[in-house]
Structure formats: structure tokens, C-alpha cells
Amino acid sequence: MDEKTPEAVPSELISFRIGAQEFCLDIMLVREIRGWSQGTPLPHSPPYVRGVINLRGAVLPIIDLAARLGLGQTEPTARSVIIVVHIGRRLVGLLVDAVSEILAADPASIQPTPNIGCDTVNKFVRGIIPLEGRMISWIAINDILPEQAEADAA
Amino acid sequence: MDPMESIKQTYFVECDELLADLESGLLALESDEGDSDTINAVFRAVHSVKGGAGAFGFEALVEFAHVFESTLDAMRSGTLAVDNDNVKIMLRAADVLADLVQAAKDGSSVDPARTQTLADELSALITPQDGAPVTGDDGEPAADSWGFTPLKLDIDEPAAPSRWILTVTPTPAAYAKGHDPAILLREVARLGDVECWLDASALPDLNALDPEGSYLRWTVFIDSAVEETAIRDVFDFVGEDCPITLDREAPADQPLEDIAPPPAADFDVAALISLAQAQSGSDPAMPSDEPAAAPKAADHEESGGGREPSKQAAAGATIRVDLERVDRLIDLVGELVINQAMIAQRVVESELGRSSSVAIGLDELEQLTREIQDSVMAIRAQPVKSVFQRMPRLVREVAGMTNKSVRLVTEGEGTEVDKTVIERLSDPITHMLRNAIDHGVETPDERVAAGKPAEGVVRLSASHRSGRIVIEVADDGKGINRPRVREIAINKGVISPDANLTDDEIDNLIFAPGFSTASTVSNISGRGVGMDVVKRSIQALGGRISIASVPGRGSTFTMSLPLTLAVLDGMVVTVGDQTLVSPLTAIVETLRPKPTDIRLLGPKGAVLAVRGAHVPLIDIGVALGWRDEPIPPANGVILLVESEVGGRAALVVDQIQGQRQVVIKSLEQNFQHVDGVAAATILGDGRVALILDVDAVIAARSRDRFEPQPLAQAS
């Protein structure tokens, strides 16, 4: 597995919902999708780290993507899912409300992120994709982990 | 991966092992534990490194290895004494060789001057030896960079005592019975100086060659001092399958060619091949490097290295396995343990009873699982010896450079630790040793003046403690010069001039960033790496380092590291609604406190009276941020723990569930280090439980206490 997420536009994207907004990420980064289960909380961690769960013997940290993107804490329901993704050599679970569909990515349709003066958006939204009257934000997950882990991964 | 690349990788892996063999062999020689087998092993190691290097075209490596090999060969044949000075040079040469291998591996550069100096030193060892057959009379073996030592025909040599001429003509029967001429000839070579010639003139063209035939004949010139019976004894058991003749050499003025024709004239493999190809029209794609291979084989024969019996024997005893496969196995076994625990829990829940056949079968499964787990863990565990044995030389070198007399004592070399930890022990230990010799141990004069023996002692020890490996480097030097440390810290702005520090705090200032006590940046300690870097690299491994010093008596650096992948005996406890594991080794005792044993101290603090001593109480739920207010200690259970840094403490938890062996799972692998947590594990119900880092919890506590201190570097 490569150290870095490829910068090129992926061929397929997986889209998911957080609240009323839709997001997507490169499907090649996704290892699996699993149901929500309560994790073991970690001390001294940012609020968007929802603890760790057991993924077939590995300890998997769960990032509440809503909280990470500044959209408030997720109240997990039975429909909530964890998208297990590769970030560098790490495996990380992203808590989202629901997975919607798989999109074929057309590079031409991806528009640059409009500058709305929000650091979180600038940091995590790599581009936007208009689709059937909706707007899907293509997110970059490289910086999802707290900073210490990023430094280690570099 | 490019196949060539993967072969190269294998070569480098082998090199690491060979270099280790080389070093341990030389160290054995140095301490007088070596015998001729050791010298042979050392020689083989260098020879094998050279062989592979030649194949990949690492010329600098080949060149140096060749000089090294020649010198070792002289030692092997007895022309060079196995004394301390010579071995010392070889130890340094082994160092350079390792550097060259590293350079070949990652393309880094090696100081050519250093390489040349040592190559010269090595050559100098053998040049004055008259008539040493390997070097030839010009003493310039380095000129031949391809590892093929040319045989010198000492035709012009002044009349020497006449040597033995032995001819060996194995019959096909000898080969059929598995006699290997190489082994016989090597035996002969052990008797004394030999020159061995191969006569391949009887070798027919390839198309006429009987693969089971015997066409080769050897002529061996043996040192005159060797007893005739000794030579004959070698061939005793081969009997008539391998006829030999043994005569005294004719007077020196007789042309040698009469006896042994120059091999090149008759043994031209390239010509043979091309001839065979022309005649039979066989595969034209015959590897073109065949001619090169032949002299190589001859080189083997000549040098007596030949095939390596000990290595072949070892090949059956060990296998090389990709670390990832072992890791995977360990993960799977961990899963197995968890699954087994889950089934056990289900069986209990189903109320089948302990004597039911299911429960009994499950007990057996549990035992098996434990055994598998132990065996798999043992695969990765290695004794720290491999790191420790590199250190004596370092100590010698540093002592030499600083003009100090230092003896290294190592203890606990058999302490086993996971392979991943082993690899990362070397740097911090190296640095601590350098530091101990450079800053700790005094010069012989100073020591004598202080009433100590002139020779300083540095003790390097390893042990298991609290589920961690503890490495100690202790010197019997002058100890930390606290006023000086304090002064420097103030000058460098590490602390404010009016800071009131305890001795311990002053000692630990040497770990502060940008701190170096040496008034001049010396070659040894001042390699741009301060103790702060050492500390940080150890912390990155989840380890800790501390120092204890007694003025005039010496300092002790203590480094403790986790045994990353190991099973841990833990006390499973409940804190709030969470389950937590505390390493059993840290726990001195557990108790239910009487309310009268708890004394309040200060606005929020409390201590526990245990047999007359008063120990600070720490509520684990609060320490880990799981609750805001501590539970009344009398309602919980106390884990009385001993830490390496902060002495004793009483940890308050809600409940004790029991003792259990747990598999340590890294939090860092997918996440990052979390303060107060050593690692994680997976419990029988499949949930993750955190393993408490007792020392860190206590240390965090003492940091809080010291916070008002004006330490500039405090975060």
C-alpha cells in the first residue's frame, strides 16, 4: 500500500451522508464497511475520536467524520456505518450516517472547492461534484487523524 | 519486484548475518576463545560477502573484502599470529566492511580515506611475511579487484628447503563413494603451507565427457616441515580409490612447468564451450559468464574456502521467514485466543456445567491455544545479545579516543525481547555508552587521585521488569556535576536563574533540548545528537529514560522499553463503565481500604496509610478523563503500584474482575500514542480494553505537582 493517497482523480468514488450533506471519497481507499459498534473511549483525545474497536484483532480508531468536519457530534443510530479506510499504512474507521452509492468519477465534472473562508472546508474538501441537482463534496482523508499521528505517518 | 533486486535483498540479509558472524568470531578470537574453526568461520564470512559483492559489481566492497580476506587467510594458515593487535585491526576492518555493505545497500558514501587506511593496515600485516603464498611477493593483492587471487609461481625464489609434491588422482570410484577431493585437499592445507595446482589436461571435450568419469588431477606442494605420515594419513581412508604419490620436490632450479603445467593453457572453459557448441550445435544461449564462473570455482578451491559445510548444516536448522508472515500468525493466534475465550463464555452462559464434555473439550482447547500462543511469541523473541555483542568494540574505540581505560561488563544478555525492539535498542545504548565513557568515567590519573582503580567499569545490563525491558548503563565515574549542569542550563535559558530544583530535577536537565555539558563539542558525544534526541527517540517507542547519579560514585542511565509484541499478565479492572487492564508486574498488592486509612491532604489530594507509609491516591477514572470527580476511595479497590519514576502510588478503581493473560495490541499501529495508555488488548467479549501505563499516570501526577516550577521547557 502506498504511503500517500494518490492525487489523481479516482475512477470510482463512494458517497455517504452526514446530516444533510453528501460527501464522497476514493473507493480504492476503502477496505470495508461495517455497522456501528460502541468503541472503547480513549483518554486525552479530541472529541472527534470516538474510541477504538476490534477489527479482527487489530485496534481500529474511529473518527467521527461529522465532528471532524465541524458538523457536530454524531448520535450513532442503527443505520450508522463505519467506513474502514487506508490512510497511509494505518487503518482508520470513519463514522458516517449512511453510505449512499458508488459514483463513476468524471474528472471534468469535479469543480474546485469554492472558497467560503472556512479552514475546515479548505483542509478537507478537495473538490465538489454536482450530480442530479445535488452537490457532493469530495473529501481528502489524509489529514483526518489528530496531528501527532500525521507527523508519525509522514 | 525486479528479480535481480530481490536477489540483492537476499544478499543484504545474508550480509547482515555474515557480518554478525564475523564480529562474534573476531570477538571470540580476541578473548582467546577462538580456535581454528573460528578463524575459518570468520574467513568464510568475509569470503561470502565478497563473493556476492562481486556478482552485483560492488567494486569498493569487493576490493576491501579481498584485502581483508587475504589477511584472514594468512591468519588461517598460521603465517599471521592471532594476537590482540591483529584482531583489533580486524575488528575495525569488520566495521569498515559493514559500512561498505551498508553503502552498497543504500547508496550512502563511505569515507574512502578510512577504507584505504584500514586496507593498508591489513596489507601491512601480511606484506613483511616472506613467501606468504596468498599475497605473492609484491604484496599488492588489492590490485586484483575481482576476488581472484592469482597463484604465484615462486620460480625465482631462492632455494627453499625442498617441499613435498603430492599428486592426487581420484578414480571414478572415489566420486561414486562420495569422497570430495576438496575436503581432502582442505585437510592437507591444514597441515601447513600449501600450493595447489589443478591439472585438467585430461579433461575431454564436452561431447566426449562422461559425467561420472574422473579427469582431474591435483598437484600439491606442501611445506617441507610437514610429516610424511601426516599427509598419507589424510588419504588413508580413501585408500586405492584415490591414488596419491608423494615425493620431495626436485631442486629449485628445475622448471616447475615440468611438474605442473600452467593451468590456463589446458583448462580453458570458454574454448571448451565454444568448441562444444561448434561441434554439436548445442544451445548458443549458453550463459556467457561461464568462463568467469570457472576461475571463481578455482578460487574457492585454492582458498580452501570451498563449500561451507557448517553453513549447509545450519541451513537445515533455521529458515528465513518474512517478518510480516510471523506478524500475521501472531495476530491470528491472538484472534484464536479471543475466540476461545468467547466460546468459553458462551458455554458458561448456556449452563452446561463444568463437567460437561463440551466444557472439558474446551479446557483442552484452551491449553492448546496457550501453547500455540507461547510458541508463536517465541518466534519473534530474541535475546539482546545480538545488540550487546556489538558494544565491547564501541567501548574500546571510545575509550581509545578519550584516553581512558574502561572495562565493559554486560549482564542479562539472554533477556529476550521482540525483534522490532531489538533493532531499535542499538542507537540509544550506543549513545548512553558513549556518554558514560566521555562524560562519566574520568581519566586514569583523575581516578587514581580520587582513590579509584585506574580502569573504569561501565556496566550494561538488561532485565525484564514490569512487563518491560529495562536497559541500564552504569558507570563508576565522577557522577553528574550538578553545579555545572545548573550553570549551563541557566546560561542556555533552559531554566531561570532563581529556579529551585531538586538534585533529581537537575540531573534530568541533561535531557532538556539543546543541552550538552561537554565544554568542547567532542568527537564522541557531540555528534549533533544530544540526550534530548535520545530521550525523544525512546519515548517514540513508548519507552522512558531516567538518570540517577551519585557525585564521585557514578551515574546510572535507566531506559525502559515495552516488549511490544508480547503477552502481558494483567489485572482486569473496572473503572466507571470501562474495563481496563493494569500490568500485573507493576502491582505490589491490592486492597480494600478502610475509610480510616484515607487521609486528606491539601485542597483536593488524599493519601492512603499503608502500614505506616502514606501513599498518594490516584483515581484512575479521573486520571484518564473518564469522570470528573473521583469516587470515594473506600467504595473502590486500591491497586498499590510501584513505578520506576514516581515511587509508590495507590490507584483507585471501581472493581477487580480478575487476572488474565492478554495479548498486547498496539494503539500506534493505526492511531497514535495516548498518554496514560501503554497499549490495548481485546477481551473475551471481543471488545477493546486499554492497558494502563502505570508509570505515565504517576508521572503525569508528579508533573502536575511540579508545574509551578519555572521550567521553561515545560509544555
Tab-separated table of N, CA, C and O in Angstrom, chain B residues 342-384:
chain	number	residue	atom	x	y	z
B	342	MET	N	-14.290	-16.424	24.007
B	342	MET	CA	-15.704	-16.127	23.754
B	342	MET	C	-16.542	-17.398	23.847
B	342	MET	O	-17.623	-17.406	24.435
B	343	ILE	N	-16.016	-18.478	23.269
B	343	ILE	CA	-16.758	-19.746	23.338
B	343	ILE	C	-16.892	-20.171	24.799
B	343	ILE	O	-17.967	-20.589	25.247
B	344	ALA	N	-15.796	-20.027	25.537
B	344	ALA	CA	-15.842	-20.410	26.946
B	344	ALA	C	-16.950	-19.660	27.672
B	344	ALA	O	-17.706	-20.227	28.468
B	345	GLN	N	-17.029	-18.366	27.339
B	345	GLN	CA	-18.061	-17.550	27.987
B	345	GLN	C	-19.470	-18.049	27.613
B	345	GLN	O	-20.351	-18.134	28.465
B	346	ARG	N	-19.649	-18.387	26.342
B	346	ARG	CA	-20.949	-18.908	25.896
B	346	ARG	C	-21.310	-20.200	26.618
B	346	ARG	O	-22.450	-20.415	26.996
B	347	VAL	N	-20.298	-21.054	26.781
B	347	VAL	CA	-20.549	-22.340	27.437
B	347	VAL	C	-20.998	-22.107	28.875
B	347	VAL	O	-21.941	-22.730	29.364
B	348	VAL	N	-20.334	-21.163	29.516
B	348	VAL	CA	-20.735	-20.849	30.893
B	348	VAL	C	-22.174	-20.334	30.904
B	348	VAL	O	-23.003	-20.747	31.718
B	349	GLU	N	-22.474	-19.460	29.927
B	349	GLU	CA	-23.816	-18.881	29.877
B	349	GLU	C	-24.880	-19.942	29.607
B	349	GLU	O	-26.026	-19.826	30.054
B	350	SER	N	-24.513	-20.978	28.818
B	350	SER	CA	-25.508	-21.992	28.465
B	350	SER	C	-25.752	-22.966	29.614
B	350	SER	O	-26.563	-23.876	29.502
B	351	GLU	N	-25.039	-22.804	30.721
B	351	GLU	CA	-25.227	-23.590	31.937
B	351	GLU	C	-25.121	-25.091	31.678
B	351	GLU	O	-25.910	-25.881	32.171
B	352	LEU	N	-24.129	-25.444	30.861
B	352	LEU	CA	-23.903	-26.863	30.609
B	352	LEU	C	-23.169	-27.526	31.777
B	352	LEU	O	-23.153	-28.738	31.899
B	353	GLY	N	-22.542	-26.695	32.588
B	353	GLY	CA	-21.829	-27.253	33.729
B	353	GLY	C	-20.375	-27.537	33.397
B	353	GLY	O	-20.037	-27.800	32.241
B	354	ARG	N	-19.550	-27.495	34.420
B	354	ARG	CA	-18.116	-27.616	34.203
B	354	ARG	C	-17.680	-29.028	33.826
B	354	ARG	O	-16.612	-29.248	33.302
B	355	SER	N	-18.515	-30.017	34.135
B	355	SER	CA	-18.100	-31.392	33.845
B	355	SER	C	-18.672	-31.896	32.521
B	355	SER	O	-18.448	-33.038	32.147
B	356	SER	N	-19.424	-31.062	31.832
B	356	SER	CA	-19.954	-31.493	30.545
B	356	SER	C	-18.804	-31.727	29.570
B	356	SER	O	-17.724	-31.158	29.712
B	357	SER	N	-19.064	-32.575	28.592
B	357	SER	CA	-17.984	-32.895	27.655
B	357	SER	C	-17.548	-31.654	26.884
B	357	SER	O	-16.387	-31.515	26.530
B	358	VAL	N	-18.486	-30.757	26.628
B	358	VAL	CA	-18.115	-29.530	25.923
B	358	VAL	C	-17.120	-28.726	26.745
B	358	VAL	O	-16.093	-28.268	26.241
B	359	ALA	N	-17.410	-28.584	28.013
B	359	ALA	CA	-16.539	-27.782	28.878
B	359	ALA	C	-15.159	-28.413	28.991
B	359	ALA	O	-14.142	-27.720	28.997
B	360	ILE	N	-15.142	-29.741	29.064
B	360	ILE	CA	-13.850	-30.429	29.184
B	360	ILE	C	-13.045	-30.254	27.896
B	360	ILE	O	-11.848	-29.928	27.926
B	361	GLY	N	-13.729	-30.435	26.764
B	361	GLY	CA	-13.051	-30.236	25.488
B	361	GLY	C	-12.516	-28.817	25.361
B	361	GLY	O	-11.442	-28.579	24.831
B	362	LEU	N	-13.271	-27.911	25.886
B	362	LEU	CA	-12.885	-26.502	25.811
B	362	LEU	C	-11.635	-26.228	26.651
B	362	LEU	O	-10.777	-25.433	26.263
B	363	ASP	N	-11.557	-26.912	27.778
B	363	ASP	CA	-10.369	-26.755	28.613
B	363	ASP	C	-9.122	-27.191	27.861
B	363	ASP	O	-8.073	-26.550	27.921
B	364	GLU	N	-9.287	-28.332	27.151
B	364	GLU	CA	-8.146	-28.813	26.379
B	364	GLU	C	-7.785	-27.816	25.283
B	364	GLU	O	-6.616	-27.547	25.025
B	365	LEU	N	-8.818	-27.291	24.654
B	365	LEU	CA	-8.573	-26.298	23.601
B	365	LEU	C	-7.823	-25.100	24.168
B	365	LEU	O	-6.904	-24.572	23.545
B	366	GLU	N	-8.219	-24.728	25.362
B	366	GLU	CA	-7.573	-23.565	25.972
B	366	GLU	C	-6.083	-23.812	26.168
B	366	GLU	O	-5.249	-22.948	25.876
B	367	GLN	N	-5.768	-25.002	26.652
B	367	GLN	CA	-4.357	-25.315	26.872
B	367	GLN	C	-3.575	-25.290	25.570
B	367	GLN	O	-2.484	-24.730	25.498
B	368	LEU	N	-4.201	-25.899	24.555
B	368	LEU	CA	-3.534	-25.914	23.249
B	368	LEU	C	-3.306	-24.495	22.747
B	368	LEU	O	-2.232	-24.153	22.251
B	369	THR	N	-4.331	-23.702	22.877
B	369	THR	CA	-4.243	-22.327	22.385
B	369	THR	C	-3.106	-21.586	23.071
B	369	THR	O	-2.334	-20.879	22.438
B	370	ARG	N	-3.013	-21.775	24.385
B	370	ARG	CA	-1.933	-21.111	25.133
B	370	ARG	C	-0.571	-21.555	24.612
B	370	ARG	O	0.340	-20.759	24.464
B	371	GLU	N	-0.474	-22.850	24.365
B	371	GLU	CA	0.816	-23.359	23.911
B	371	GLU	C	1.176	-22.784	22.550
B	371	GLU	O	2.311	-22.395	22.302
B	372	ILE	N	0.170	-22.760	21.674
B	372	ILE	CA	0.429	-22.178	20.348
B	372	ILE	C	0.858	-20.735	20.502
B	372	ILE	O	1.815	-20.277	19.885
B	373	GLN	N	0.161	-20.051	21.368
B	373	GLN	CA	0.469	-18.639	21.560
B	373	GLN	C	1.903	-18.446	22.051
B	373	GLN	O	2.651	-17.631	21.511
B	374	ASP	N	2.275	-19.232	23.043
B	374	ASP	CA	3.630	-19.112	23.566
B	374	ASP	C	4.663	-19.400	22.485
B	374	ASP	O	5.667	-18.698	22.359
B	375	SER	N	4.385	-20.446	21.691
B	375	SER	CA	5.362	-20.812	20.666
B	375	SER	C	5.483	-19.723	19.614
B	375	SER	O	6.587	-19.402	19.165
B	376	VAL	N	4.366	-19.167	19.235
B	376	VAL	CA	4.410	-18.136	18.200
B	376	VAL	C	5.124	-16.890	18.704
B	376	VAL	O	5.925	-16.281	18.002
B	377	MET	N	4.871	-16.562	19.952
B	377	MET	CA	5.550	-15.400	20.531
B	377	MET	C	7.060	-15.627	20.557
B	377	MET	O	7.845	-14.716	20.336
B	378	ALA	N	7.421	-16.876	20.845
B	378	ALA	CA	8.852	-17.181	20.964
B	378	ALA	C	9.567	-17.008	19.632
B	378	ALA	O	10.769	-16.765	19.601
B	379	ILE	N	8.812	-17.113	18.534
B	379	ILE	CA	9.450	-16.969	17.226
B	379	ILE	C	10.083	-15.592	17.101
B	379	ILE	O	11.170	-15.433	16.585
B	380	ARG	N	9.366	-14.610	17.583
B	380	ARG	CA	9.855	-13.253	17.386
B	380	ARG	C	10.806	-12.778	18.468
B	380	ARG	O	11.512	-11.789	18.284
B	381	ALA	N	10.781	-13.474	19.597
B	381	ALA	CA	11.616	-13.000	20.695
B	381	ALA	C	13.073	-13.351	20.429
B	381	ALA	O	13.378	-14.428	19.948
B	382	GLN	N	13.934	-12.424	20.706
B	382	GLN	CA	15.365	-12.668	20.521
B	382	GLN	C	16.121	-12.116	21.722
B	382	GLN	O	15.729	-11.113	22.289
B	383	PRO	N	17.195	-12.788	22.092
B	383	PRO	CA	17.985	-12.248	23.191
B	383	PRO	C	18.681	-10.958	22.777
B	383	PRO	O	19.009	-10.780	21.600
B	384	VAL	N	18.910	-10.090	23.729
B	384	VAL	CA	19.548	-8.803	23.413
B	384	VAL	C	21.032	-8.973	23.102
B	384	VAL	O	21.708	-8.016	22.793
